Coordinates of C-alpha atoms in Angstrom, one line a residue:
Chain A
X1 CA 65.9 142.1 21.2
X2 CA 65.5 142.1 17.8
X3 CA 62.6 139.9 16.1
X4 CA 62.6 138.1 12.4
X5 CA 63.0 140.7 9.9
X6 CA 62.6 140.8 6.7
X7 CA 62.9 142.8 3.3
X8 CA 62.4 144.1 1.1
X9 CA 58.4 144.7 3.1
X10 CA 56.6 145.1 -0.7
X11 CA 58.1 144.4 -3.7
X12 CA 56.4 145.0 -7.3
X13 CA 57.5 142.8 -10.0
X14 CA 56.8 142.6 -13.2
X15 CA 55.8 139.7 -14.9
X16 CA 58.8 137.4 -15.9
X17 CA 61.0 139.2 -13.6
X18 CA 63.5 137.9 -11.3
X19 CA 63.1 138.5 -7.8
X20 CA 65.2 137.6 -3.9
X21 CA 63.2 138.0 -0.8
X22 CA 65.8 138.3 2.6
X23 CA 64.9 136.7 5.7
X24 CA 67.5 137.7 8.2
X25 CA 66.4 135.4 11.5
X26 CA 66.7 136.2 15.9
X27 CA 70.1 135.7 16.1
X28 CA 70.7 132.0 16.9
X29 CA 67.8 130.5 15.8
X30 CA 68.5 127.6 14.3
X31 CA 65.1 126.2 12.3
X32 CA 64.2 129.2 9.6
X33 CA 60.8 128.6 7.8
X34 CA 59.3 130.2 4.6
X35 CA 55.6 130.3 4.1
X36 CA 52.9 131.8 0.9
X37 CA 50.0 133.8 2.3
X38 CA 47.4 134.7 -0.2
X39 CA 44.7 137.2 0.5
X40 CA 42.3 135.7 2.7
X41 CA 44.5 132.4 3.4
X42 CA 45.9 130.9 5.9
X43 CA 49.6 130.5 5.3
X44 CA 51.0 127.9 3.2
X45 CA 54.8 126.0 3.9
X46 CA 57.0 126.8 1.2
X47 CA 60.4 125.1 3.0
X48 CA 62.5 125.0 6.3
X49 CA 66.1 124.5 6.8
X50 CA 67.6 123.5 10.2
X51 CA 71.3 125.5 10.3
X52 CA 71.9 125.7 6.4
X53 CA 70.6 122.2 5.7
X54 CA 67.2 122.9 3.7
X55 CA 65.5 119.7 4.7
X56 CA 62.1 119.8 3.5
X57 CA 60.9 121.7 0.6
X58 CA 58.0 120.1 -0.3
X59 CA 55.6 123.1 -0.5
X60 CA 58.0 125.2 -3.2
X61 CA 55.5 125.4 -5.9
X62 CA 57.3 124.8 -9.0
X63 CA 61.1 124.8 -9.6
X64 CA 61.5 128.3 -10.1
X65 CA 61.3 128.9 -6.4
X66 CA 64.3 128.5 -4.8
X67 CA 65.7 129.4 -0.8
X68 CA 69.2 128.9 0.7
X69 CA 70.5 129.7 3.8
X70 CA 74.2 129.2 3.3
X71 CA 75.8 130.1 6.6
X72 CA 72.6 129.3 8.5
X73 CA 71.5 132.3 9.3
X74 CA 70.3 134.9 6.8
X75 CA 68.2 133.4 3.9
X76 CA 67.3 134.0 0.7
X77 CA 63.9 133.3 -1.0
X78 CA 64.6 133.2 -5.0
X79 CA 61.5 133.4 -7.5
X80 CA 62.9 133.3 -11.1
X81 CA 60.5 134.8 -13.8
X82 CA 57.4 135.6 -11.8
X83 CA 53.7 135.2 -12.7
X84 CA 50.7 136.5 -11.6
X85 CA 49.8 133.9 -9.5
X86 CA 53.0 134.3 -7.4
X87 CA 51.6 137.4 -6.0
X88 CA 51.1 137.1 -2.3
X89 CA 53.1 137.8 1.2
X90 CA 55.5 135.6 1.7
X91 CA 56.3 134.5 5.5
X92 CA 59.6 134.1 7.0
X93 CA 59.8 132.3 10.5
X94 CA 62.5 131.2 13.1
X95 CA 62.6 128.9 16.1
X96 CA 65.3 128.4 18.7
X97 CA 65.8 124.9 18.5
X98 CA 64.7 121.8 16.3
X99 CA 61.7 119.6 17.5
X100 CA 58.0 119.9 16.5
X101 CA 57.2 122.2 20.3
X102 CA 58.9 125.2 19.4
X103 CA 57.7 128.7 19.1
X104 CA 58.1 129.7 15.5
X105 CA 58.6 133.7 15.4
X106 CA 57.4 135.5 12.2
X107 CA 58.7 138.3 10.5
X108 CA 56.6 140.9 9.1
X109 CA 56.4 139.3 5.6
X110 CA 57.4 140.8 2.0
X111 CA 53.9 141.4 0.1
X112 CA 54.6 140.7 -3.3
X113 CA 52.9 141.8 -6.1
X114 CA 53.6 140.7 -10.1
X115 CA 52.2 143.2 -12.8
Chain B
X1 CA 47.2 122.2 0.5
X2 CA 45.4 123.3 4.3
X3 CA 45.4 121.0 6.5
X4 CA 42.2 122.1 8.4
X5 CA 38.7 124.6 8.5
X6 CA 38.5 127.1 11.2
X7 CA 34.6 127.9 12.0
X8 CA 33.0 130.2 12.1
X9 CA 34.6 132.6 9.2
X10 CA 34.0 135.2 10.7
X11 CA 32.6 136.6 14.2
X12 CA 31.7 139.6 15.1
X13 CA 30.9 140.3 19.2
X14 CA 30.2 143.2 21.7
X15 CA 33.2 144.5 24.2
X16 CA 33.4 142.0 27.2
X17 CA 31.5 139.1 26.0
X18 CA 33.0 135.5 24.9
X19 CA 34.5 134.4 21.6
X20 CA 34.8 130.8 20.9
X21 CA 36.6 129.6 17.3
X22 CA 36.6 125.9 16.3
X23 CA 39.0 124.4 14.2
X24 CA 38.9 120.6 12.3
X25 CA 42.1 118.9 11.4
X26 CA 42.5 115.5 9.1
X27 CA 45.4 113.8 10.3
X28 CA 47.2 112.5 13.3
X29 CA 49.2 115.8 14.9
X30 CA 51.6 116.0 17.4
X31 CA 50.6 119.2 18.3
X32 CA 48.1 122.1 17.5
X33 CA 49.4 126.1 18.2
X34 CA 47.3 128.9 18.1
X35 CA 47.8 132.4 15.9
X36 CA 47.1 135.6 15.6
X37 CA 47.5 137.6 12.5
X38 CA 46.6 141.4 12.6
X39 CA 48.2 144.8 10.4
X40 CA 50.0 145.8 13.0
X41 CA 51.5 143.3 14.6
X42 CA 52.1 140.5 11.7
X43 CA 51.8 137.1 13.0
X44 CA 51.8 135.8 16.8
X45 CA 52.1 132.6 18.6
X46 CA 49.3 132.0 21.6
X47 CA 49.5 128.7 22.3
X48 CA 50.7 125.2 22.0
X49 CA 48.8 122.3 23.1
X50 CA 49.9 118.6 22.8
X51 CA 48.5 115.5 21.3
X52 CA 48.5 114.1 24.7
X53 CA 47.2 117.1 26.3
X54 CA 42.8 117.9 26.3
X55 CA 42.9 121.6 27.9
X56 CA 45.3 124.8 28.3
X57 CA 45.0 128.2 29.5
X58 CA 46.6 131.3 28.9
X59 CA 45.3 134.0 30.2
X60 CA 41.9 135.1 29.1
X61 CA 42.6 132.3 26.4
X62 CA 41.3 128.7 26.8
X63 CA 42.4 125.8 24.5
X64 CA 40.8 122.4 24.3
X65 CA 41.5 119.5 22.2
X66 CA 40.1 116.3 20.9
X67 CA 41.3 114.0 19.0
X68 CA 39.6 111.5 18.5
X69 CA 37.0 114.5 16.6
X70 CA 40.2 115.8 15.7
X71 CA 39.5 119.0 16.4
X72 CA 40.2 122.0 19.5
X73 CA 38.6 125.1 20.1
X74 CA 39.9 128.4 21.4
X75 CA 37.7 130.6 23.9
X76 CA 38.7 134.2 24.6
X77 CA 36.9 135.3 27.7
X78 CA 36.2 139.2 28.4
X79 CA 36.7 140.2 25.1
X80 CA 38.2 143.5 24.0
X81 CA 38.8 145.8 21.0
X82 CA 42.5 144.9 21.0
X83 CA 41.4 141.3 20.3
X84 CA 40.5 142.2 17.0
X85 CA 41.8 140.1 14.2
X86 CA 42.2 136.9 12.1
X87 CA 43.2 133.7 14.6
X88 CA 44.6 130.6 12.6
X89 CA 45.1 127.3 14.2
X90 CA 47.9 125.4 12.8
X91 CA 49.1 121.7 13.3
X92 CA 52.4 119.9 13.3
X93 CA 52.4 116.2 12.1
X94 CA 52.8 113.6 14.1
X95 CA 56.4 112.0 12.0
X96 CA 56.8 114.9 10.0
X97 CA 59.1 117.4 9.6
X98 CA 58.1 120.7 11.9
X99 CA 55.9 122.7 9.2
X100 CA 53.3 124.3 10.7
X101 CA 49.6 123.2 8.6
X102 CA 48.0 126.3 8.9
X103 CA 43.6 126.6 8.4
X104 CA 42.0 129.3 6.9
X105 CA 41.1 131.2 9.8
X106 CA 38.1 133.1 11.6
X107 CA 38.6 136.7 11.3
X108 CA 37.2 138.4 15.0
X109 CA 35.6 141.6 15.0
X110 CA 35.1 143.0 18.4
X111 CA 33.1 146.0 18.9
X112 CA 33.3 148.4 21.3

């Protein structure tokens, strides 16, 4: 079956530029994840939602990252005037069923990069 | 912030012989998983172990845990080229939400 994809797969922004990263999970899933890697990192949580409920999104870095998931499925990632720093892959993940001892599957990641 | 430090950075081994990579967490966990990160094939769960558990295999992969050092290390035994790439541990908190906490990781080189 079908794994997590994701897209656009490299997206080139410049700065102050709007941009929406899709997540589109394995059907069914019902936790969805969204994590930063920079060059050289490890990843780095950004938020989760369980269903369409976003219930922790602690890691967003400032308030002009935003994600929603409004039928609890497909998901959208949301950075509103981008800066340099932003610039890294950004991780989409999805696991069957809530609890702490599931599998999260990971897409292949959007790598972006702000001018 | 990262949770933990993977060790060594980096590795670099012969075709058939033994990798070991440690990683060092700071808080309590309820679990530590294994990944694998590489161009081609994005990133890949190998293993879960427990806060209750001290050893898993998988494999050619061994886990082990301690946590009272908090800390776990994974061996790969009979190494091959295939195995190259950047392994990440990553730890979920013991009364948090389920984010994965992911280290820095040791990127593998193995040679043939």
């Amino acid at each position: 079956g079908a794994g997590v994809s994701q897209s656009p797969r490299y997206k080139v922004a410049k700065r102050g530029q709007d941009v929406a990263l899709r997540c589109d999970p394995i059907s069914g899933h019902v936790s969805l994840f969204w994590y930063q890697q920079a060059l050289g990192q490890g990843p780095e949580f950004l938020t989760y939602f369980q269903n369409e409920a976003q219930l922790d999104k602690s890691g967003l870095p400032s308030d002009r990252f935003f994600a929603e998931r409004p039928e609890g499925s497909v998901s959208t990632l949301k950075i509103q005037r981008t800066q340099q720093e932003d610039s890294a892959v950004y991780l989409c993940a999805s696991s069957l069923w809530r609890g702490s001892y599931n599998e999260q599957f990971f897409g292949p990641g959007t790598r972006l990069t702000v001018l | 912030s990262q949770q933990g430090e993977e060790d060594p950075q980096a590795l670099s081994i012969q075709e058939g012989e033994n990798a070991t990579m440690n990683c060092s967490y700071k808080t309590s966990i309820n679990n530590l998983q294994w990944y694998r990160q590489n161009s081609g094939r994005g990133l890949v769960h190998l293993i879960l172990i427990r806060s209750n558990e001290r050893e898993k295999h998988s494999g050619r992969l061994r886990v082990t845990l301690d946590t009272s050092k908090k800390s776990s290390s994974l061996l790969i035994t009979a190494s091959r080229a295939a195995d190259t790439a950047s392994y990440f541990c990553a730890t979920v908190f013991q009364g948090g939400s389920e984010k994965l906490v992911f280290g820095k990781g040791t990127k593998l080189t193995v040679n043939p």
